[in-house]
Amino acid sequence: MAERNNMKEQILRTSGVNPLKCMRCGKCSATCPAYDEMEYHPHQFVYMVETGDIEPLLNSESFYKCLTCFACVDRCPRSVEPAKLVEAARLMVIREQGKNRLKPDDIPAQLDEDMPQQLLVSALRKYSK
Amino acid sequence: MQRIGVFVCWCGTNIAGTVDVVKVAQTLANEPGVVFSADYQYMCSQAGQDMIKEAVKKHKLTGLVICSCSPRMHEATFRKTAAAAGLNPYMVEIANIREQCSWVHKEMPIGTEKAIILGKAAVAKVNLNAPLTPGESPVTKRALVIGGGIAGIQTALDIADAGFPVDIVEKLPTIGGKMAQLDKTFPTLDCAACILTPKMVDAGQHEKIRIFSYSEVTDIGGFVGNFHVTIKKKARYVREDLCTGCGLCTEKCPQKKVPNEFNLGMDTRRAIYIPFAQAVPKIAAIDEDYCTMLKTGKCGVCAKVCTAGAIDYKQQDEYITVDYGAIVAATGYNPISMDKFDEFAYSQSKDVITSLEFERLTNAAGPTAGKLLRPSDGKHPHTIVFVQCVGSRCSGADKGKEYCSKICCMYTAKHAMLTRDKYPDTDVYVFYIDVRTPGKNFDEFYRRAVEEYGVHYIKGMVGKVTPDGDKLVVQASDLLAGKQMKIDADLVVLAAAIEPDKSARPLATLLTASMDTNDFFTEAHPKLRPVESPTAGVFLSGTCQGPKDIPETVSQAGAAASKVIGLLAKDKLMGNPCVAHSDEMMCNGCSSCEKVCPYGAITYADKEYRMPDRTTKVRRVAVVNEAVCQGCGCCTVACPSGAMDLKGFASAQIMAEVDAICK
């Protein structure tokens, strides 16, 4: 139970989303272009995080199917921002798997001319605590 | 020095059960100014009141302290007792030793100690009390109703039937409002025009009602009972005294391409027009934005065909000032703009319409003469999707409204049911988040749409609408089935949220009436004074106060009228004497008080003062209008120089109470 609460807290903190704002209209799932690819759908993500039922979510492929197109964020009438929950869940999994493999010291060796700076920034955001 | 009498009430065991009333009376007898102290079982009874009156005479009392229940309960009672004994009623103070003492404490010593402290505070205050006399002001026996929809019409009719003259100011050329645009009304399905137009005619013909159509309120001065209102009668270029409403001009006008706002732009009208056949007053108006004569000076067809000679191209806006005793705001609502909801393709397809547009499409007097035809190609739609809560119940985003618009569930059920009734070959889908049907016969009505008329109600929201050829692809959630669905629709109807009319905010400023963050007028008390504004003499009718349907609007309109009648029936208004007043010698004219006054009761005057050196100086000082002041005390806190004070609750009196408690 403590573990469950921990995961919920971490997702809420990373995403800044308050799932209690959801009024369960389903507009996020109505608008999602990847709906058919998913086992759990955007409105279910929100509800599962709200109830702390996060384990099945993490064990499912569903949240890797999210294209981060932000249609749900744009159209949600309650400003819940479901895509941010999805992103937070992805980050949590990556971090739990210990894939903090990007260390600042290693960066110079990895640099090449064609690499956009933005990639480094997002890589650090994803892989480093 | 006052001669104070203290009267401690037992209230049976209510007080005496936890407070040693005898000890309270004995202790308070030693307070400064107290010359008489007694206790009694029921002070509010006739015997108790007689005891007070006798004590006033016998001991020549000048002030009274009653230790009893809350002043809400019996302050008025004891003030009357004091008046009957020849005292000024404002020389009475109540120490609340029941609700704030005996009822919240269980132990006698604690209750008794607190009762004594509360009594001491009241004695300290009475020592500084001064007799107060309420001011009087006369009442102008005429009411103003701003807005001529069903709310304004009903309010005006009810006031006029009670015998008081009423003026309706309506910004459009006719009264009738939104209800005139509706087809049928839920849940009885009677025709809106059939029940509204007789009321419009009644208002138009009532000898006590004047209608200022095509007019706006531009200025409001004065206060309750004595408002001075400036009304702008916009130039309609047609003389109201001559026009017979024959309509010939509206047929002959060569400018045919003016969007017809009565049909929400779905057809056109002429530049000279009468909004609809049953308009009241039935007088034409020229739309100056489109009239060729007014713009270029070349045309004049309407003047040529008018047999009454009513056309006057030189007409100017006219301003008139009228006095009123009471003002009713009845400014109504509008559906919100769909501009920010791109996902529903409202701006991309003519076949995505709002519910109000749907009303016109099904109305016999509408652009399609009542046949349900698609705006794009005039074909009969076979699949119709209704989307509820469009822009209602939104939060955080800059689009939409946070509140439930209240009427959409019912009118959507009505639209769906009527469509299935008239065109059984049509598939009708309604996407809902919740179906809210609290109201008499409301849920039965909705269930009939589902069970008898076969309307498909689907729990879920529409995500997007994509025009595809002559179809509209509707992508939506079916939450109960757990699937995303697509429907090829011919027509999509959006239940757009409603918002207060744009004229409400500037009007509230003129009235100094308060509004909430959504621009709905605020009521004086949400439960107990629902049709009064906190500003005295201003009343609220209809949707300007919050979303509501027709039956509720009519009830509220009647309630507002009864409050107006209650005010106008008085010859004089007795003010509350506990109002603010400014010490002119201390006032530095800084305007702090004026800025915080919620009632607009404070103005400034330039007054001449003799200075110590015998010169004369003009100083700007605050002046409180005692008829408008509600005694809230905001100004006394805001005043940096301590010039503002509240009669009956002066800072010195409050400090004396605090001192007595802290001693």
CSV table of N, CA and C in Angstrom, one decimal, chain B residues 40 127 200 212 273 468 536 570:
chain,number,residue,atom,x,y,z
B,40,TYR,N,-35.0,38.1,35.8
B,40,TYR,CA,-36.4,37.7,35.7
B,40,TYR,C,-36.4,36.4,34.8
B,127,ASN,N,-22.8,53.3,28.0
B,127,ASN,CA,-22.3,54.6,28.5
B,127,ASN,C,-22.0,55.6,27.5
B,200,MET,N,-46.8,39.7,-24.2
B,200,MET,CA,-46.2,40.9,-24.9
B,200,MET,C,-47.3,41.9,-25.2
B,212,PHE,N,-40.0,51.5,-23.6
B,212,PHE,CA,-39.0,52.2,-24.4
B,212,PHE,C,-38.2,51.1,-25.2
B,273,TYR,N,-36.9,47.1,-41.0
B,273,TYR,CA,-37.4,45.8,-40.6
B,273,TYR,C,-38.3,45.9,-39.3
B,468,ASP,N,-16.4,15.8,-43.8
B,468,ASP,CA,-15.9,14.9,-44.8
B,468,ASP,C,-17.0,14.8,-45.9
B,536,ALA,N,-29.7,48.8,-2.1
B,536,ALA,CA,-31.1,49.0,-1.8
B,536,ALA,C,-31.8,49.6,-3.0
B,570,LYS,N,-44.9,52.1,0.1
B,570,LYS,CA,-44.5,53.0,1.2
B,570,LYS,C,-44.5,54.4,0.8
